[in-house]
C-alpha cells in the first residue's frame, strides 16, 4: 500500500511529473531520437513549473485579502482552500484516498480507450483532491473501507473524469478555436454553465477582449499592466476600508501601507505574466507529444489540462469574472450568516479567481461581455452556497476550519454526498 501511496502522491499527484511522463511516453511511442525525448519531456515539465510559479505568485498575492476582510467585518467561519483541506484529508484518509486516485486514473484510461469519451484527466492535484473527497464521503456515509472503498471510489472517479471533461469540450473548442486540448479542473461545471448560458444572453463578437479604451487607457490592453493596475486599486481600496494603520500592522510587516498595496498589485501582474508564459510553453510541447500517446495507447484522446490554459484566450474576461465574483461572495457570506448556516463559508479569494475567472472566459466565448458577466455571477452564487452545503457532509473534516473550495466539489460533491447518505440510511 505504501508503494501505491507513493505513486499517487509523489507521481500522479504531482502535475508536472504526470504531464512530463505522458509527454515522454508519447515521444517514445513516436520513436523520436533520445535528444528529442529528453528535450520535449523537460520543456513540458519546465513549462508546467513556470505555470505553477505564476499561479503560486498569484495565490500569495491574493491570500492576505481574506484575513483582512475577516478581521474588518468579524467573520468567523470555514475557509475554502483545496490545498489546506487536501493536507488535512491526506492525514486522515491518505492511504485509501491515494489508492482511489491510482485506480481512478487507470479507469479513466480504460474509459477513454473503449468509449467515445476520449479524454485523459492530467490535472493531478485536483485528481487527488477529488479522490480524497470521494473517499471521505464513502467512508462517512457508507462506512466503506479497504478494498471495497478503493474499487468503488476508483470506478466513480475514473468515470467522472472523462465525463466532466466531455461536458465542457464543445465550449472549450469555442474558447481555443479548436486546439487539440481539453479542460480538466475542479471548475468544469462552472466552465460548462458559462458557455451554456452565455449563448442565450449575448454575442461572442461583443467580446471582452474588444473593449475600446480611450488612448490614455491604452496600456490596459497589456495583460501585465492591466491586471497589475487593477489589483493595485483593489488593495488600496481594501486597506482604506480596513484602516491603513491596522491593515499595515496585520499584513505589511512594517512597510508603508500604500507602498505595500502597490507592490502587491505589481507582483500580481508579474504572476499573471509568468503564468501565461508557462501556459504557452506547456501547450507548445504537450500537444505534439500527446499525439503519439493518443495514437498508440488511447486513439484520438485529448489531454485534459489545468484551468490556466484558457487564460491567454481571454485574459480580460478572466479578470472581469474575478472582479464581479469576489464581491458577490463577500455579500453572500453576510447572507449566510443571516441565515444561520451551521458552518459559515468565508468568501475565498483564490476559489473566486480560479473558478469565476475561467467561467467568464467560457461565457465570453459564447456570449461576449454579457456572457462573461452572467457566468461570473452564477459561479459566485454556486461556489458560495454549494461549498457551504458540502461541509456538513464531510464528517470529522467539517470541524477542520477549512474545506474544498471550487464548484465541482460544492455541487457534484454535495449531490454525491446526499446520494450516498441516502443509500447509507437505507442499508
XYZ file of C-alpha atoms in Angstrom:
427
model
C 0.000 0.000 0.000
C 2.906 2.361 0.706
C 4.076 1.860 -2.884
C 0.668 2.865 -4.243
C 0.505 5.820 -1.865
C 3.919 6.931 -3.124
C 2.753 6.509 -6.724
C -0.380 8.558 -6.101
C 1.060 11.379 -4.021
C 4.563 11.659 -5.483
C 3.921 10.778 -9.154
C 0.253 11.051 -10.158
C -0.345 13.750 -7.552
C 2.441 15.916 -8.963
C 1.062 17.510 -12.150
C 4.460 18.463 -13.644
C 5.728 14.895 -13.297
C 2.487 13.342 -14.532
C 2.296 15.592 -17.592
C 6.012 15.089 -18.232
C 5.631 11.300 -18.130
C 2.763 11.448 -20.612
C 4.834 13.664 -22.922
C 7.818 11.316 -22.574
C 5.702 8.262 -23.347
C 4.181 9.996 -26.362
C 7.585 10.904 -27.761
C 8.892 7.367 -27.173
C 5.893 5.882 -28.973
C 6.604 8.209 -31.915
C 10.183 6.841 -31.923
C 11.723 10.249 -31.572
C 15.510 10.399 -31.090
C 16.729 10.375 -27.491
C 17.677 14.059 -27.518
C 14.174 14.987 -28.729
C 12.599 12.834 -25.995
C 14.705 14.461 -23.289
C 14.150 17.944 -24.692
C 10.391 17.541 -25.140
C 9.926 15.990 -21.700
C 11.990 18.622 -19.920
C 10.314 21.512 -21.738
C 6.894 20.098 -20.851
C 7.817 19.840 -17.168
C 9.517 23.250 -17.152
C 6.506 24.829 -18.872
C 4.235 23.404 -16.203
C 6.583 24.548 -13.438
C 6.629 28.069 -14.887
C 2.823 27.959 -14.889
C 2.864 26.815 -11.245
C 5.308 29.557 -10.231
C 2.967 32.130 -11.753
C -0.061 30.568 -10.033
C 1.707 30.435 -6.654
C 2.666 34.097 -7.005
C -0.971 34.974 -7.697
C -2.169 32.909 -4.716
C 0.384 34.515 -2.394
C -0.674 37.990 -3.513
C -4.370 37.223 -3.006
C -4.074 35.358 0.308
C -3.938 38.433 2.629
C -7.298 39.729 1.366
C -9.374 37.097 3.201
C -7.856 37.658 6.665
C -8.079 41.438 6.221
C -11.805 41.298 5.485
C -12.374 38.658 8.163
C -10.859 40.892 10.836
C -12.570 44.011 9.499
C -16.080 42.546 9.497
C -15.749 39.966 12.260
C -16.162 36.897 10.051
C -15.519 33.610 11.810
C -16.006 30.500 9.779
C -14.642 27.949 7.345
C -12.005 28.957 4.823
C -12.309 27.254 1.393
C -8.863 26.145 0.268
C -8.214 22.971 -1.715
C -4.574 22.694 -0.661
C -5.397 23.086 3.035
C -8.266 20.570 3.070
C -6.189 18.243 0.904
C -3.457 18.216 3.533
C -5.966 17.556 6.332
C -7.702 14.782 4.370
C -4.379 13.145 3.499
C -3.524 12.899 7.193
C -6.768 11.069 7.998
C -7.618 9.240 4.769
C -4.374 9.367 2.794
C -3.683 5.672 2.197
C -7.115 4.803 0.848
C -7.534 8.153 -0.914
C -4.240 7.689 -2.749
C -5.267 4.237 -3.951
C -8.640 5.576 -5.090
C -6.701 8.067 -7.187
C -4.481 5.385 -8.772
C -7.454 3.151 -9.609
C -9.402 6.162 -10.865
C -6.626 7.189 -13.249
C -6.436 3.650 -14.660
C -10.223 3.509 -15.073
C -10.088 6.897 -16.839
C -7.635 5.448 -19.373
C -9.880 2.403 -19.907
C -12.973 4.569 -20.387
C -11.087 6.735 -22.880
C -9.778 3.662 -24.694
C -13.084 1.837 -25.107
C -15.759 4.564 -25.189
C -16.389 7.784 -27.093
C -15.231 9.864 -24.099
C -11.596 10.094 -25.143
C -10.206 12.449 -22.540
C -7.386 11.880 -20.048
C -7.532 13.925 -16.843
C -3.976 15.224 -16.328
C -4.560 17.854 -13.632
C -3.064 15.633 -10.970
C -3.598 17.728 -7.839
C -7.332 18.093 -8.478
C -7.487 14.408 -9.338
C -6.087 13.809 -5.843
C -8.434 16.278 -4.117
C -11.427 14.704 -5.873
C -10.269 11.216 -4.888
C -9.973 12.348 -1.274
C -13.478 13.850 -1.285
C -14.960 10.657 -2.743
C -13.074 8.638 -0.126
C -14.357 10.805 2.726
C -17.993 10.655 1.580
C -17.954 6.883 1.003
C -16.309 6.274 4.349
C -18.503 8.635 6.363
C -21.888 7.681 4.893
C -21.456 4.081 3.682
C -18.792 3.032 6.173
C -16.723 1.554 3.346
C -13.055 0.838 3.901
C -10.192 -1.128 2.426
C -10.606 -2.933 -0.883
C -14.344 -2.163 -1.438
C -13.726 1.549 -0.837
C -10.741 1.636 -3.189
C -12.549 -0.167 -6.025
C -15.877 1.667 -5.708
C -14.199 5.036 -5.249
C -11.754 4.411 -8.091
C -14.508 3.427 -10.521
C -16.556 6.515 -9.616
C -13.520 8.765 -10.052
C -12.448 7.109 -13.310
C -15.893 7.549 -14.861
C -16.321 11.085 -13.546
C -13.046 12.373 -15.035
C -13.727 11.903 -18.772
C -17.416 12.773 -18.379
C -16.776 16.127 -16.717
C -14.277 16.965 -19.464
C -16.741 15.890 -22.168
C -19.366 18.207 -20.663
C -17.133 21.218 -21.286
C -15.432 20.230 -24.545
C -17.960 21.760 -27.012
C -17.375 25.142 -25.381
C -13.640 24.525 -24.991
C -13.470 24.353 -28.783
C -15.080 27.789 -28.968
C -12.617 29.195 -26.438
C -9.483 27.803 -28.105
C -10.615 27.833 -31.716
C -10.442 24.046 -31.889
C -6.999 23.469 -30.330
C -6.415 19.753 -29.527
C -6.608 20.176 -25.761
C -9.340 19.676 -23.164
C -10.263 21.337 -19.868
C -9.782 19.300 -16.685
C -10.238 21.169 -13.433
C -12.452 21.426 -10.376
C -14.269 24.255 -12.175
C -15.543 22.257 -15.154
C -19.180 22.736 -14.182
C -18.694 26.500 -13.977
C -16.996 26.482 -17.376
C -19.899 24.497 -18.831
C -22.523 26.800 -17.317
C -20.613 29.847 -18.538
C -20.538 28.535 -22.102
C -24.105 27.224 -21.986
C -25.727 30.340 -20.518
C -23.581 32.799 -22.439
C -25.057 31.811 -25.791
C -28.521 32.913 -24.638
C -27.638 36.390 -23.401
C -25.065 37.870 -25.743
C -22.979 37.798 -28.884
C -19.474 36.295 -28.884
C -18.360 39.038 -31.268
C -19.043 41.546 -28.478
C -16.005 40.152 -26.680
C -14.434 41.469 -23.511
C -11.161 41.444 -25.426
C -12.548 44.053 -27.850
C -13.417 46.623 -25.217
C -12.491 50.007 -26.669
C -10.462 52.175 -24.346
C -9.514 55.849 -24.651
C -5.932 56.406 -25.718
C -4.825 57.394 -22.217
C -6.004 53.970 -21.011
C -4.498 52.037 -23.912
C -1.957 50.417 -21.600
C -4.842 48.277 -20.302
C -4.510 46.214 -23.468
C -1.298 44.840 -21.982
C -2.293 41.992 -19.652
C 0.611 42.586 -17.273
C -0.203 46.274 -16.858
C -3.989 45.930 -16.741
C -4.009 43.174 -14.126
C -1.321 44.857 -12.052
C -3.045 48.257 -12.066
C -6.437 46.717 -11.266
C -5.040 44.837 -8.288
C -3.265 47.974 -7.018
C -6.646 49.729 -6.918
C -8.237 46.747 -5.149
C -5.532 46.575 -2.484
C -5.614 50.340 -1.892
C -9.414 50.192 -1.517
C -9.237 47.270 0.921
C -6.556 48.972 3.002
C -8.694 52.124 3.206
C -11.791 50.112 4.197
C -9.977 48.131 6.866
C -7.896 51.087 8.031
C -4.381 51.622 6.683
C -2.610 51.524 10.051
C -4.352 48.376 11.306
C -4.057 46.661 7.927
C -0.379 47.521 7.607
C 0.322 46.029 11.024
C -1.527 42.849 10.052
C -0.065 42.098 6.626
C 2.556 44.645 5.552
C 5.266 43.754 8.049
C 6.126 47.347 8.885
C 6.117 48.502 5.257
C 4.198 51.646 4.336
C 0.641 50.578 3.515
C 0.484 52.367 0.155
C 3.844 51.007 -0.997
C 2.747 47.536 0.108
C -0.503 47.816 -1.876
C 1.362 48.969 -4.985
C 3.896 46.147 -4.723
C 1.140 43.555 -4.236
C -0.564 44.735 -7.406
C 2.658 44.684 -9.409
C 3.517 41.205 -8.111
C 0.091 40.066 -9.263
C 0.800 41.401 -12.749
C 4.158 39.631 -12.723
C 2.498 36.389 -11.627
C -0.020 36.565 -14.469
C 2.776 37.203 -16.978
C 4.787 34.231 -15.730
C 1.687 32.021 -15.728
C 0.845 32.884 -19.334
C 4.437 32.210 -20.389
C 4.254 28.762 -18.803
C 0.923 28.004 -20.466
C 2.293 28.819 -23.913
C 5.403 26.691 -23.377
C 3.388 23.773 -21.972
C 0.905 23.722 -24.851
C 3.685 24.003 -27.430
C 5.264 20.810 -26.059
C 2.386 18.672 -24.731
C 0.164 18.818 -27.826
C 2.612 17.194 -30.305
C 3.907 14.797 -27.627
C 0.402 13.695 -26.607
C -0.346 12.946 -30.244
C 1.878 9.863 -30.014
C 0.299 8.764 -26.735
C -3.200 9.045 -28.164
C -2.408 7.346 -31.468
C -0.864 4.232 -29.915
C -2.461 3.824 -26.478
C -5.758 5.738 -26.487
C -6.572 6.629 -30.111
C -7.906 10.162 -30.622
C -7.631 11.039 -26.920
C -7.164 14.628 -25.785
C -5.175 15.772 -22.738
C -7.281 17.388 -20.011
C -5.221 20.302 -18.673
C -5.361 22.767 -15.778
C -7.582 25.872 -15.890
C -4.839 28.441 -16.691
C -4.628 27.036 -20.231
C -7.686 29.132 -21.152
C -6.454 32.419 -19.714
C -4.439 33.508 -22.784
C -7.582 33.299 -24.923
C -9.482 35.944 -22.911
C -7.437 37.441 -20.049
C -9.763 40.435 -19.725
C -12.762 38.129 -19.278
C -10.879 36.211 -16.578
C -10.082 39.344 -14.555
C -13.614 40.684 -15.078
C -15.037 37.403 -13.802
C -12.983 37.618 -10.626
C -13.820 41.288 -10.021
C -17.543 40.503 -10.288
C -17.480 37.214 -8.404
C -15.492 38.024 -5.280
C -17.645 40.958 -4.062
C -20.717 38.761 -4.554
C -19.013 36.063 -2.484
C -18.381 38.561 0.326
C -22.021 39.680 0.245
C -23.196 36.059 0.319
C -21.030 35.438 3.379
C -23.157 38.033 5.192
C -26.316 36.474 3.735
C -25.370 33.008 5.001
C -24.534 34.474 8.404
C -28.035 35.969 8.498
C -29.495 32.591 7.507
C -27.714 30.986 10.480
C -25.732 28.454 8.464
C -24.153 25.994 10.887
C -20.854 26.335 9.032
C -20.217 29.818 7.665
C -18.177 29.697 4.458
C -15.846 32.687 4.211
C -15.529 34.072 0.680
C -12.220 32.727 -0.601
C -10.250 34.954 -2.958
C -8.409 32.047 -4.587
C -11.551 29.994 -5.424
C -13.254 33.062 -6.876
C -10.198 33.842 -9.008
C -9.619 30.322 -10.315
C -13.322 29.391 -10.618
C -15.148 32.500 -11.789
C -12.274 33.671 -13.988
C -12.452 30.592 -16.237
C -16.269 30.623 -16.124
C -16.192 34.157 -17.528
C -13.762 33.083 -20.265
C -16.247 30.426 -21.394
C -19.184 32.823 -21.053
C -17.325 35.333 -23.198
C -16.646 32.692 -25.875
C -20.371 32.178 -26.456
C -21.956 35.413 -25.233
C -19.332 38.132 -25.204
C -19.324 40.629 -22.339
C -22.866 39.751 -21.233
C -21.988 36.057 -21.189
C -18.868 36.706 -19.124
C -20.794 38.767 -16.575
C -23.598 36.205 -16.217
C -21.087 33.360 -15.905
C -19.267 35.169 -13.092
C -22.492 35.859 -11.185
C -23.692 32.251 -11.457
C -20.266 30.952 -10.475
C -20.124 33.196 -7.401
C -23.509 32.002 -6.152
C -22.820 28.308 -6.742
C -19.354 28.194 -5.184
C -20.664 30.099 -2.153
C -23.785 28.078 -1.364
C -22.605 24.779 -2.872
C -19.442 24.514 -0.817
C -21.232 25.693 2.324
C -23.703 22.814 1.883
C -20.857 20.329 1.382
C -19.245 20.998 4.767
C -21.769 19.121 6.994
C -21.438 16.037 4.767
C -17.693 15.642 5.349
C -17.847 14.063 8.803
C -14.919 14.896 11.084
C -13.423 17.204 8.453
C -16.356 19.591 8.933
C -14.650 20.925 12.051
C -11.208 21.348 10.480
C -11.721 25.057 9.739
C -11.219 24.563 6.007
C -12.990 22.804 3.138
C -12.953 22.177 -0.608
C -13.244 25.481 -2.430
C -14.435 25.116 -6.024
C -17.617 24.319 -7.883
C -17.147 20.649 -8.779
C -16.734 19.868 -5.095
C -19.551 22.126 -3.949
C -22.159 20.980 -6.493
C -21.270 17.454 -7.620
C -19.664 16.697 -4.249
C -22.741 17.818 -2.335
C -25.115 15.891 -4.618
C -22.945 12.780 -4.368
C -22.789 13.213 -0.597
C -26.564 13.268 -0.257
C -26.907 10.244 -2.557
C -24.510 8.099 -0.515
C -26.064 9.416 2.694
C -29.496 8.275 1.457
C -28.102 4.876 0.431
C -26.407 4.528 3.806
C -29.672 5.154 5.638
C -31.462 2.539 3.520
C -28.930 -0.145 4.371
